[in-house]
Each structure stands twice: as C-alpha cells, then as structure tokens.
CSV table of C-alpha atoms in Angstrom, one decimal:
chain,number,residue,atom,x,y,z
K,14,UNK,CA,-26.1,-3.0,-16.8
K,15,UNK,CA,-27.1,0.5,-17.8
K,16,UNK,CA,-24.7,3.1,-19.2
K,17,UNK,CA,-25.4,6.8,-19.5
K,18,UNK,CA,-23.4,8.9,-21.9
K,19,UNK,CA,-23.5,12.7,-21.5
K,20,UNK,CA,-22.4,14.4,-24.7
K,21,UNK,CA,-23.6,11.3,-26.7
K,22,UNK,CA,-24.3,13.5,-29.7
K,23,UNK,CA,-20.8,14.8,-29.7
K,24,UNK,CA,-17.7,13.6,-31.6
K,25,UNK,CA,-16.6,10.8,-29.3
K,26,UNK,CA,-20.0,10.0,-28.0
K,27,UNK,CA,-21.2,8.2,-31.1
K,28,UNK,CA,-18.1,6.0,-31.3
K,29,UNK,CA,-18.4,5.1,-27.6
K,30,UNK,CA,-22.1,4.2,-27.9
K,31,UNK,CA,-21.3,1.9,-30.9
K,32,UNK,CA,-18.4,0.3,-29.0
K,33,UNK,CA,-20.6,-0.4,-26.0
K,34,UNK,CA,-23.2,-2.0,-28.2
K,35,UNK,CA,-20.5,-4.2,-29.7
K,36,UNK,CA,-18.8,-5.4,-26.6
K,37,UNK,CA,-21.8,-5.5,-24.3
K,38,UNK,CA,-24.8,-6.1,-26.5
K,39,UNK,CA,-27.2,-6.9,-23.7
K,40,UNK,CA,-26.5,-3.6,-21.8
K,41,UNK,CA,-28.8,-0.6,-22.0
K,42,UNK,CA,-27.3,2.5,-23.4
K,43,UNK,CA,-28.8,5.9,-22.6
K,44,UNK,CA,-27.8,9.3,-24.0
K,45,UNK,CA,-28.2,12.6,-22.3
K,46,UNK,CA,-29.0,15.4,-24.8
K,47,UNK,CA,-30.2,18.9,-24.7
K,48,UNK,CA,-33.9,19.3,-25.6
K,49,UNK,CA,-32.8,21.6,-28.5
K,50,UNK,CA,-30.0,19.4,-29.7
K,51,UNK,CA,-30.2,18.4,-33.4
K,52,UNK,CA,-29.3,15.1,-35.0
K,53,UNK,CA,-30.7,11.6,-34.9
K,54,UNK,CA,-29.1,9.1,-32.5
K,55,UNK,CA,-28.7,5.4,-33.4
K,56,UNK,CA,-31.5,3.0,-32.5
K,57,UNK,CA,-29.4,1.3,-29.7
K,58,UNK,CA,-29.3,4.6,-27.7
K,59,UNK,CA,-32.3,5.6,-25.6
K,60,UNK,CA,-32.6,9.3,-25.2
K,61,UNK,CA,-33.2,11.3,-22.1
K,62,UNK,CA,-33.2,15.1,-21.9
K,63,UNK,CA,-31.3,17.3,-19.5
K,64,UNK,CA,-29.0,20.3,-19.3
K,65,UNK,CA,-25.8,20.2,-17.1
K,66,UNK,CA,-26.1,23.9,-16.4
K,67,UNK,CA,-29.7,23.5,-15.1
K,68,UNK,CA,-29.4,21.2,-12.1
K,69,UNK,CA,-33.2,20.8,-11.7
K,70,UNK,CA,-33.2,19.0,-15.1
K,71,UNK,CA,-30.8,16.3,-14.0
K,72,UNK,CA,-32.2,14.7,-10.8
K,73,UNK,CA,-35.3,13.3,-12.5
K,74,UNK,CA,-33.4,12.1,-15.5
K,75,UNK,CA,-30.8,10.3,-13.4
K,76,UNK,CA,-33.6,8.8,-11.2
K,77,UNK,CA,-35.3,7.5,-14.3
K,78,UNK,CA,-32.1,5.9,-15.8
K,79,UNK,CA,-30.4,4.8,-12.6
K,80,UNK,CA,-27.2,4.1,-14.5
K,81,UNK,CA,-24.5,1.7,-13.3
K,82,UNK,CA,-21.9,3.6,-15.5
K,83,UNK,CA,-21.8,7.2,-16.5
K,84,UNK,CA,-19.5,8.4,-19.2
K,85,UNK,CA,-19.3,12.2,-18.7
K,86,UNK,CA,-18.2,13.4,-22.2
K,87,UNK,CA,-20.3,16.6,-22.4
K,88,UNK,CA,-18.5,19.8,-22.3
K,89,UNK,CA,-17.1,22.9,-24.0
K,90,UNK,CA,-14.3,21.5,-26.1
K,91,UNK,CA,-12.6,24.4,-27.9
K,92,UNK,CA,-9.4,26.0,-26.6
K,93,UNK,CA,-9.8,28.9,-29.0
K,94,UNK,CA,-13.4,29.6,-28.1
K,95,UNK,CA,-12.6,29.6,-24.4
K,96,UNK,CA,-10.5,32.7,-24.8
K,97,UNK,CA,-13.5,34.5,-26.2
K,98,UNK,CA,-16.0,32.9,-23.7
K,99,UNK,CA,-14.2,31.8,-20.6
K,100,UNK,CA,-17.4,32.0,-18.6
K,101,UNK,CA,-19.0,29.3,-20.9
K,102,UNK,CA,-16.0,27.0,-20.5
K,103,UNK,CA,-16.3,27.1,-16.7
K,104,UNK,CA,-20.1,27.0,-16.7
K,105,UNK,CA,-20.2,23.8,-18.7
K,106,UNK,CA,-17.1,22.0,-17.8
K,107,UNK,CA,-16.9,22.8,-14.1
K,108,UNK,CA,-20.3,23.8,-12.9
K,109,UNK,CA,-22.0,21.2,-15.2
K,110,UNK,CA,-19.9,18.5,-13.6
K,111,UNK,CA,-20.7,19.7,-10.1
K,112,UNK,CA,-24.4,19.7,-11.0
K,113,UNK,CA,-24.1,16.1,-12.2
K,114,UNK,CA,-22.3,15.0,-9.1
K,115,UNK,CA,-24.8,16.8,-6.8
K,116,UNK,CA,-27.7,15.2,-8.5
K,117,UNK,CA,-26.1,11.8,-7.9
K,118,UNK,CA,-25.6,12.7,-4.2
K,119,UNK,CA,-29.2,13.7,-3.8
K,120,UNK,CA,-30.3,10.4,-5.2
K,121,UNK,CA,-27.7,8.6,-3.0
K,122,UNK,CA,-26.4,7.0,-6.2
K,123,UNK,CA,-22.8,5.9,-6.8
K,124,UNK,CA,-22.3,4.7,-10.3
K,125,UNK,CA,-18.8,4.5,-11.8
K,126,UNK,CA,-18.3,7.9,-13.5
K,127,UNK,CA,-15.7,8.3,-16.2
K,128,UNK,CA,-14.8,12.0,-16.6
K,129,UNK,CA,-13.3,13.2,-19.8
K,130,UNK,CA,-10.6,15.5,-18.7
K,131,UNK,CA,-7.8,16.8,-21.0
K,132,UNK,CA,-4.1,17.0,-21.5
K,133,UNK,CA,-4.5,20.8,-21.6
K,134,UNK,CA,-4.6,20.6,-17.8
K,135,UNK,CA,-0.8,20.3,-17.9
K,136,UNK,CA,0.0,23.4,-19.8
K,137,UNK,CA,3.5,24.1,-20.9
K,138,UNK,CA,5.7,21.3,-19.7
K,139,UNK,CA,9.6,21.3,-20.2
K,140,UNK,CA,10.8,18.9,-22.8
K,141,UNK,CA,13.0,17.1,-20.2
K,142,UNK,CA,9.7,16.2,-18.4
K,143,UNK,CA,8.1,14.7,-21.4
K,144,UNK,CA,6.5,12.3,-22.2
K,145,UNK,CA,4.1,13.7,-19.5
K,146,UNK,CA,3.1,11.4,-16.6
K,147,UNK,CA,0.1,11.9,-14.3
K,148,UNK,CA,2.5,13.1,-11.6
K,149,UNK,CA,3.0,16.4,-13.6
K,150,UNK,CA,1.5,19.4,-11.8
K,151,UNK,CA,-1.6,20.9,-13.3
K,152,UNK,CA,-0.6,24.3,-14.8
K,153,UNK,CA,-3.1,25.1,-17.6
K,154,UNK,CA,-2.5,28.1,-19.9
K,155,UNK,CA,-6.0,28.6,-21.4
K,156,UNK,CA,-9.4,29.1,-19.9
K,157,UNK,CA,-10.4,25.8,-21.4
K,158,UNK,CA,-7.4,24.1,-19.7
K,159,UNK,CA,-8.2,25.8,-16.4
K,160,UNK,CA,-11.9,24.7,-16.6
K,161,UNK,CA,-10.8,21.1,-17.3
K,162,UNK,CA,-8.2,21.2,-14.4
K,163,UNK,CA,-11.0,22.4,-12.1
K,164,UNK,CA,-13.3,19.6,-13.3
K,165,UNK,CA,-10.5,17.1,-12.8
K,166,UNK,CA,-9.9,18.2,-9.2
K,167,UNK,CA,-13.6,18.3,-8.4
K,168,UNK,CA,-13.9,14.6,-9.6
K,169,UNK,CA,-11.0,13.7,-7.3
K,170,UNK,CA,-12.7,15.6,-4.4
K,171,UNK,CA,-16.0,13.8,-4.8
K,172,UNK,CA,-14.1,10.5,-4.8
K,173,UNK,CA,-12.2,11.4,-1.6
K,174,UNK,CA,-15.1,13.0,0.3
K,175,UNK,CA,-18.3,11.5,-1.2
K,176,UNK,CA,-17.0,8.0,-2.2
K,177,UNK,CA,-18.2,8.6,-5.8
K,178,UNK,CA,-16.1,6.2,-7.9
K,179,UNK,CA,-14.8,8.5,-10.5
K,180,UNK,CA,-12.1,7.8,-13.0
K,181,UNK,CA,-10.4,10.8,-14.7
K,182,UNK,CA,-9.1,10.4,-18.3
K,183,UNK,CA,-6.7,13.1,-19.3
K,184,UNK,CA,-7.2,12.8,-23.0
K,185,UNK,CA,-4.5,14.0,-25.4
K,186,UNK,CA,-5.5,15.1,-28.9
K,187,UNK,CA,-7.6,12.6,-30.9
K,188,UNK,CA,-9.2,12.7,-34.3
K,189,UNK,CA,-10.9,10.6,-37.0
K,190,UNK,CA,-13.9,10.6,-39.2
K,191,UNK,CA,-16.7,13.0,-38.1
K,192,UNK,CA,-14.3,15.3,-36.3
K,193,UNK,CA,-15.8,18.8,-36.5
K,194,UNK,CA,-14.0,21.0,-39.0
K,195,UNK,CA,-12.7,23.6,-36.6
K,196,UNK,CA,-10.2,21.1,-35.1
K,197,UNK,CA,-6.8,21.2,-36.8
K,198,UNK,CA,-6.5,17.9,-38.7
K,199,UNK,CA,-10.1,17.9,-39.6
K,200,UNK,CA,-9.8,21.5,-40.9
K,201,UNK,CA,-6.9,20.5,-43.2
K,202,UNK,CA,-8.9,17.5,-44.4
K,203,UNK,CA,-12.0,19.5,-45.1
K,204,UNK,CA,-10.1,22.1,-47.0
K,205,UNK,CA,-8.4,19.5,-49.2
K,206,UNK,CA,-11.7,17.7,-49.9
K,207,UNK,CA,-13.3,21.0,-51.0
K,208,UNK,CA,-10.3,21.8,-53.2
K,209,UNK,CA,-10.6,18.4,-54.8
K,210,UNK,CA,-14.2,19.0,-55.6
K,211,UNK,CA,-13.5,22.5,-57.1
K,212,UNK,CA,-15.3,24.3,-54.2
K,213,UNK,CA,-12.3,26.3,-53.1
K,214,UNK,CA,-9.1,27.7,-54.6
K,215,UNK,CA,-6.1,25.3,-54.2
K,216,UNK,CA,-4.9,26.9,-51.0
K,217,UNK,CA,-5.0,25.4,-47.5
K,218,UNK,CA,-5.1,28.1,-44.7
K,219,UNK,CA,-3.1,27.1,-41.6
K,220,UNK,CA,-2.1,28.4,-38.2
K,221,UNK,CA,1.0,27.4,-36.3
K,222,UNK,CA,2.5,24.3,-37.9
K,223,UNK,CA,5.5,24.0,-35.6
K,224,UNK,CA,3.8,22.7,-32.5
K,225,UNK,CA,4.0,19.0,-31.6
K,226,UNK,CA,1.0,17.0,-30.5
K,227,UNK,CA,0.2,13.5,-29.4
K,228,UNK,CA,-2.6,12.2,-31.5
K,229,UNK,CA,-4.8,9.1,-31.1
K,230,UNK,CA,-7.6,7.7,-33.2
K,231,UNK,CA,-11.1,8.3,-31.8
K,232,UNK,CA,-11.9,4.6,-32.1
K,233,UNK,CA,-9.0,3.8,-29.8
K,234,UNK,CA,-10.4,6.5,-27.4
K,235,UNK,CA,-13.8,4.8,-27.4
K,236,UNK,CA,-12.1,1.6,-26.3
K,237,UNK,CA,-10.3,3.5,-23.6
K,238,UNK,CA,-13.5,4.9,-22.2
K,239,UNK,CA,-15.0,1.5,-21.8
K,240,UNK,CA,-11.9,0.0,-20.2
K,241,UNK,CA,-11.8,3.0,-17.8
K,242,UNK,CA,-15.3,2.1,-16.7
K,243,UNK,CA,-14.7,-1.7,-16.4
K,244,UNK,CA,-11.1,-2.2,-15.5
K,245,UNK,CA,-9.5,1.0,-14.2
K,246,UNK,CA,-9.1,2.0,-10.5
K,247,UNK,CA,-11.7,4.3,-9.1
K,248,UNK,CA,-10.2,7.6,-7.9
K,249,UNK,CA,-7.3,7.4,-10.4
K,250,UNK,CA,-6.3,9.9,-13.1
K,251,UNK,CA,-5.0,8.4,-16.4
K,252,UNK,CA,-3.3,9.8,-19.5
K,253,UNK,CA,-4.8,8.4,-22.7
K,254,UNK,CA,-2.6,9.1,-25.6
K,255,UNK,CA,-0.4,7.5,-28.3
K,256,UNK,CA,2.9,8.3,-26.6
K,257,UNK,CA,4.2,9.7,-29.9
K,258,UNK,CA,4.7,13.4,-30.8
K,259,UNK,CA,4.1,14.7,-34.3
K,260,UNK,CA,4.5,18.2,-35.8
K,261,UNK,CA,1.3,19.7,-37.1
K,262,UNK,CA,3.2,20.4,-40.3
K,263,UNK,CA,3.7,16.6,-40.7
K,264,UNK,CA,-0.1,16.0,-40.3
K,265,UNK,CA,-0.7,18.4,-43.1
K,266,UNK,CA,2.0,16.9,-45.3
K,267,UNK,CA,0.6,13.4,-44.8
K,268,UNK,CA,-2.9,14.6,-45.8
K,269,UNK,CA,-1.5,16.4,-48.9
K,270,UNK,CA,0.2,13.1,-49.9
K,271,UNK,CA,-3.2,11.5,-50.1
K,272,UNK,CA,-4.4,14.0,-52.8
K,273,UNK,CA,-3.4,14.3,-56.4
K,274,UNK,CA,-4.0,18.0,-56.5
K,275,UNK,CA,-1.2,20.6,-56.2
K,276,UNK,CA,-2.1,22.7,-53.2
K,277,UNK,CA,-0.5,25.7,-51.7
K,278,UNK,CA,0.0,26.2,-48.0
K,279,UNK,CA,-0.8,29.7,-46.7
K,280,UNK,CA,-0.6,30.9,-43.1
K,281,UNK,CA,-3.7,32.6,-41.8
K,282,UNK,CA,-3.1,35.0,-38.9
K,283,UNK,CA,-6.6,34.5,-37.6
K,284,UNK,CA,-5.8,30.8,-37.0
K,285,UNK,CA,-2.8,31.7,-34.8
K,286,UNK,CA,-3.2,31.5,-31.0
K,287,UNK,CA,-1.9,34.2,-28.8
K,288,UNK,CA,-0.8,31.5,-26.4
K,289,UNK,CA,0.1,28.0,-27.6
K,290,UNK,CA,1.7,25.0,-26.0
K,291,UNK,CA,4.7,24.1,-28.2
K,292,UNK,CA,5.1,20.4,-27.3
K,293,UNK,CA,2.5,18.1,-25.7
K,294,UNK,CA,3.3,14.4,-25.6
K,295,UNK,CA,2.0,11.9,-23.0
K,296,UNK,CA,2.8,8.7,-21.3
K,297,UNK,CA,0.0,6.1,-21.1
K,298,UNK,CA,1.9,3.4,-19.2
K,299,UNK,CA,-0.3,3.8,-16.0
K,300,UNK,CA,-3.5,3.3,-18.0
K,301,UNK,CA,-2.0,0.4,-20.0
K,302,UNK,CA,-0.8,-1.3,-16.8
K,303,UNK,CA,-4.2,-1.1,-15.2
K,304,UNK,CA,-6.4,-1.9,-18.2
K,305,UNK,CA,-4.3,-3.5,-20.9
K,306,UNK,CA,-5.2,-0.7,-23.3
K,307,UNK,CA,-2.9,0.3,-26.1
K,308,UNK,CA,-3.5,2.5,-29.2
K,309,UNK,CA,-4.0,0.2,-32.2
K,310,UNK,CA,-4.9,2.4,-35.2
K,311,UNK,CA,-1.9,3.9,-37.1
K,312,UNK,CA,-2.0,7.7,-37.6
K,313,UNK,CA,-1.8,7.2,-41.3
K,314,UNK,CA,-5.0,5.2,-41.3
K,315,UNK,CA,-6.7,7.8,-39.1
K,316,UNK,CA,-5.8,10.6,-41.4
K,317,UNK,CA,-6.8,8.7,-44.6
K,318,UNK,CA,-10.1,7.8,-43.0
K,319,UNK,CA,-10.7,11.4,-41.9
K,320,UNK,CA,-10.0,12.8,-45.4
K,321,UNK,CA,-12.2,10.1,-47.1
K,322,UNK,CA,-15.0,11.1,-44.7
K,323,UNK,CA,-14.7,14.7,-45.7
K,324,UNK,CA,-14.6,13.8,-49.4
K,325,UNK,CA,-17.9,12.0,-48.9
K,326,UNK,CA,-19.4,15.0,-47.1
K,327,UNK,CA,-18.3,17.5,-49.8
K,328,UNK,CA,-19.3,15.5,-52.8
K,329,UNK,CA,-20.8,17.3,-55.8
K,330,UNK,CA,-23.8,16.0,-57.8
K,331,UNK,CA,-23.7,15.8,-61.6
K,332,UNK,CA,-25.4,19.3,-61.6
K,333,UNK,CA,-22.7,20.8,-59.5
K,334,UNK,CA,-24.7,21.3,-56.4
K,335,UNK,CA,-23.0,20.6,-53.1
K,336,UNK,CA,-24.2,18.2,-50.4
K,337,UNK,CA,-23.2,20.1,-47.3
K,338,UNK,CA,-21.7,18.2,-44.3
K,339,UNK,CA,-24.5,16.5,-42.3
K,340,UNK,CA,-24.9,16.5,-38.6
K,341,UNK,CA,-23.6,13.3,-37.1
K,342,UNK,CA,-24.5,11.7,-33.8
K,343,UNK,CA,-20.8,11.4,-33.1
C-alpha cells in the first residue's frame, strides 16, 4: 500500500510518517513537499514535489505515486497570521484542497483521503453545549477557522458528489516536541529553556492565560490519522481531542514547575488576540466508537517532553555560543 502525506515536513507530518513506518513497515510512504522547502526527510519517506496552489504541479505527481491513502496535512496553520493574511489562509487551505481533489478527479483516482480540519471551525460555542460534538454548527470566528470550515465542507461535497472517500478530522489543539515556537505551549517552553541557559531575562511573555483549550499529544494525533485512514467511515467528520479542558495559565504553571529558576510572568499586549474563543473542549466519542482510538499520553508527559526538546535546541557550548533551533522534518 502507498501513502502520500502532504505537509510531511510540517509538525505532525514527521510523527505520522514515523508511525506509518512502525505499524505498516512494508508500505511505501511518499511525502509531498515544495521544491523550495528546507529540511531533510527521514530515509523511509520518498519525496515528490508539488505545490497545492499550483494545480498543474499536482497531476503528474499524483500520477507518479498513485497513492492508496492520502493524508492531507498541508495548510496555513496560524490563527493569528490569518488575520493579517486571510487571502493566504483561503488560498492554501481551501483552494489547495480543491486543487488536490481536482487532480484526483482528472486521474479518475479515488484513494482514501484524510483531511486535517480544525476545531476552530466551531467558533464560540456556549458552555452548555460543550464538550463539542460533530453535530455542532460550523460558525468560525477567524479567517483561519473560516478557511478550514470551507475545506471541511468541500471534502464533504466531494464525497457526496464525486464519491471521493474523504474522512475529516476536526483536530483540537495538540502539541509536543518539535512544535514551532509561535504556538502557545511551545512558546512558553522555549522562553523557559532560553532563560535556563542565560539567553533571556527571567521573564516569560504571555498573551491571554484565561482561555480554556483541549490539548492532545501529537503522538496520539499521529495514531489518529492512521486509524482515520484504516478504520473510520468514509464521508464522516470526527473530533480528535482529549475531551479535557485546561486553562492556558495551568499549562504555563506546569511548565514552570519543571524549572528550578525563578521566572516572572509578564503580559505582552502584542500576544493578545482581538477575537479569541474563551472555551474550546471536544467530545471524541464518535471517533473512539468507530476506530477504538483514545488519547494515551498524559498532558504532564507532553509538556515535559516539549520543554526537554527546547532545552536541547537551546543548549550552550562551553564557549557560550548558542546552537539555534534546527529545522525538523516534523
């Protein structure tokens, strides 16, 4: 069997490729990357080049690979950046997905496609309707959320009208080692690591700490992708989440407990969002019923591993020079 991962060089992509190699060692794993994309992929991933926003680059690539499974992870991922560049969010997340589906249609190919949607599609949901189920209407608040809701609906439409066997995963927040530093838990961990190495003053800059998020370990997310492709129902939408809400303040406090340094917390207005969802907690019972998936890695383990990864990235040599964070295939 052949699997193709778009966004293989992104955060979750590396974990997914490693998981597939572990559970299906005889399968071929292909990764779609931009010709200009940096980084070195693991040996078990065969590279093909293409750009989701340039449809002419996709047909030949898909014809070469002829995948049985496609994990569509590529996309614009930042809620904050989408306010500054909403056109980019829609071009990559919506138009890029349509281009991928149209390339498959032209080839008369119908692989199972797992689409990485987002919990941001739900927007602000009343507390009396949380944990959020898949029956909740899509009412996104940000350009990012709107682009993912449009992507989600397009995947449903191609299943209904083109018989393309899509599975939509509405992923709630997830983190772990190798998470880029502009995401909240990773931002805290990186700042703490730099403070421990004497690279910054003992102050952690924060945004809004009073929002509640549902957070899962990326390694559990990788398992979910594989089960979505091999056990879930085509045409279905699934929440993938822990089912537990945690204040962002609690994330920070947990990370600070792992450090021996005395560190001040200071709010940075530049990190505050004009519009923020106050509470976002999901219900994964549909996905669990269909695939047997459950989150397994405790949040404490996730945060400790994340901080230890940043500590290794920010180590200082005996001469005091800094080894900067390296690009990772995940």
